[in-house]
Amino acid sequence: LLSALMAVALVAPALAHHSPAAFDRTKKVTLVGTVKEFRWQNPNTWIEVEVPDEKDKSKLVVWGVELTSPTYLIRAGWKSNIIKPGDKVTVVVNPVRSGEPSGIFVSLTLADGRELLERPARLGTPESK
């Protein structure tokens, strides 16, 4: 009985983490908007971006953007204060398949033109040029 309980306790966290199948990696959506919130946290960092509604530009839609952990972001040059509420950004995401305003991070461009990625670009790849 104790072994069974331990096995369940070890497997439960793995089951709680979502599958990458929720995201459509064949599509990219470009969001041009304003940062509402930036959550620098483990296991995943999050950005909420307010974007004008496609049908009614007077309304805003809040998109949730999931990133990797702060550990990887630090290696790519990020800092916990690199993005603040009110910042104008352009974010590229792979959207969720459900159609909700959410996606997984591809890239972010700040108002000053700096592009941020999740991982450092490898030398010799198109991203590093």
Short mmCIF file of C-alpha atoms in Angstrom, two decimals:
data_model
loop_
_atom_site.label_atom_id
_atom_site.label_comp_id
_atom_site.label_asym_id
_atom_site.label_seq_id
_atom_site.Cartn_x
_atom_site.Cartn_y
_atom_site.Cartn_z
CA LEU A 1 0.00 0.00 0.00
CA LEU A 2 2.82 2.39 0.88
CA SER A 3 4.53 1.68 -2.45
CA ALA A 4 1.31 2.40 -4.34
CA LEU A 5 0.84 5.72 -2.52
CA MET A 6 4.43 6.73 -3.24
CA ALA A 7 4.02 5.87 -6.93
CA VAL A 8 0.88 8.03 -7.15
CA ALA A 9 2.64 10.90 -5.38
CA LEU A 10 5.52 10.77 -7.86
CA VAL A 11 3.32 10.52 -10.97
CA ALA A 12 0.75 13.20 -10.03
CA PRO A 13 3.01 16.22 -10.76
CA ALA A 14 3.85 14.83 -14.19
CA LEU A 15 0.18 14.40 -15.00
CA ALA A 16 -0.63 17.91 -13.83
CA HIS A 17 1.76 19.46 -16.37
CA HIS A 18 -0.07 20.05 -19.65
CA SER A 19 0.80 18.43 -22.92
CA PRO A 20 2.41 20.49 -25.70
CA ALA A 21 -0.30 19.02 -27.95
CA ALA A 22 -2.58 21.83 -26.76
CA PHE A 23 -0.62 24.26 -28.96
CA ASP A 24 -0.78 24.37 -32.76
CA ARG A 25 2.91 24.54 -33.69
CA THR A 26 1.99 24.85 -37.38
CA LYS A 27 0.42 28.30 -36.85
CA LYS A 28 1.84 31.58 -35.65
CA VAL A 29 -0.19 34.53 -34.40
CA THR A 30 1.36 38.00 -34.07
CA LEU A 31 -0.01 40.04 -31.18
CA VAL A 32 0.58 43.79 -31.13
CA GLY A 33 -0.49 45.20 -27.82
CA THR A 34 0.29 46.31 -24.29
CA VAL A 35 1.65 44.21 -21.44
CA LYS A 36 -1.00 43.82 -18.76
CA GLU A 37 1.04 41.53 -16.50
CA PHE A 38 4.41 39.76 -16.53
CA ARG A 39 4.75 36.86 -14.09
CA TRP A 40 8.36 35.75 -13.61
CA GLN A 41 7.74 32.39 -11.93
CA ASN A 42 8.44 28.68 -12.02
CA PRO A 43 7.73 26.38 -13.69
CA ASN A 44 6.61 28.74 -16.47
CA THR A 45 6.81 32.49 -16.92
CA TRP A 46 3.64 34.19 -18.22
CA ILE A 47 2.83 37.40 -20.07
CA GLU A 48 -0.68 38.79 -20.38
CA VAL A 49 -1.01 41.09 -23.40
CA GLU A 50 -3.98 43.34 -24.13
CA VAL A 51 -4.68 43.29 -27.86
CA PRO A 52 -7.44 45.10 -29.80
CA ASP A 53 -10.30 42.74 -30.67
CA GLU A 54 -10.27 41.80 -34.37
CA LYS A 55 -14.01 42.48 -34.80
CA ASP A 56 -14.42 45.48 -32.50
CA LYS A 57 -11.22 47.55 -32.22
CA SER A 58 -12.71 49.51 -29.30
CA LYS A 59 -12.54 46.36 -27.14
CA LEU A 60 -9.43 44.65 -25.78
CA VAL A 61 -8.75 40.93 -25.61
CA VAL A 62 -6.29 39.66 -23.02
CA TRP A 63 -3.99 36.97 -24.43
CA GLY A 64 -2.15 34.64 -22.07
CA VAL A 65 1.33 33.78 -23.31
CA GLU A 66 3.23 30.91 -21.73
CA LEU A 67 7.02 30.92 -21.72
CA THR A 68 9.66 28.61 -20.36
CA SER A 69 11.18 28.83 -16.86
CA PRO A 70 13.17 31.85 -15.67
CA THR A 71 16.33 29.72 -15.73
CA TYR A 72 16.22 29.42 -19.53
CA LEU A 73 15.13 33.03 -19.97
CA ILE A 74 18.12 34.29 -17.93
CA ARG A 75 20.45 32.30 -20.21
CA ALA A 76 18.82 34.03 -23.19
CA GLY A 77 19.47 37.48 -21.68
CA TRP A 78 16.15 38.16 -19.95
CA LYS A 79 15.81 39.82 -16.55
CA SER A 80 12.81 39.78 -14.24
CA ASN A 81 12.17 43.48 -14.98
CA ILE A 82 12.75 43.45 -18.75
CA ILE A 83 9.01 43.74 -19.37
CA LYS A 84 6.63 45.87 -17.32
CA PRO A 85 2.89 46.52 -17.38
CA GLY A 86 2.19 49.25 -19.91
CA ASP A 87 5.04 48.29 -22.26
CA LYS A 88 4.14 48.16 -25.95
CA VAL A 89 5.19 44.83 -27.43
CA THR A 90 4.83 42.57 -30.43
CA VAL A 91 4.59 38.92 -29.41
CA VAL A 92 4.54 35.91 -31.73
CA VAL A 93 2.87 32.77 -30.35
CA ASN A 94 1.77 29.33 -31.42
CA PRO A 95 -1.93 29.52 -30.47
CA VAL A 96 -3.85 26.94 -28.48
CA ARG A 97 -5.96 24.61 -30.60
CA SER A 98 -9.13 25.45 -28.65
CA GLY A 99 -9.29 28.97 -30.15
CA GLU A 100 -9.00 30.71 -26.78
CA PRO A 101 -6.77 33.82 -26.66
CA SER A 102 -3.73 31.94 -25.44
CA GLY A 103 -0.54 30.55 -26.86
CA ILE A 104 2.99 29.42 -26.32
CA PHE A 105 5.77 31.95 -26.80
CA VAL A 106 7.85 32.15 -29.99
CA SER A 107 9.37 35.65 -29.79
CA LEU A 108 8.81 39.13 -28.41
CA THR A 109 9.88 42.49 -29.81
CA LEU A 110 10.11 45.47 -27.48
CA ALA A 111 9.17 49.01 -28.54
CA ASP A 112 12.89 49.82 -28.98
CA GLY A 113 13.25 47.00 -31.53
CA ARG A 114 15.07 44.47 -29.32
CA GLU A 115 13.92 40.93 -29.98
CA LEU A 116 13.73 38.48 -27.09
CA LEU A 117 13.75 34.72 -27.50
CA GLU A 118 13.40 31.89 -24.96
CA ARG A 119 16.82 30.47 -25.54
CA PRO A 120 20.07 31.97 -26.77
CA ALA A 121 20.46 31.74 -30.53
CA ARG A 122 23.08 29.23 -31.63
CA LEU A 123 25.97 30.61 -33.65
CA GLY A 124 25.49 29.96 -37.33
CA THR A 125 21.68 29.75 -37.17
CA PRO A 126 19.41 32.31 -38.86
CA GLU A 127 18.31 33.56 -35.41
CA SER A 128 21.89 34.58 -34.53
CA LYS A 129 22.34 36.85 -37.56
#
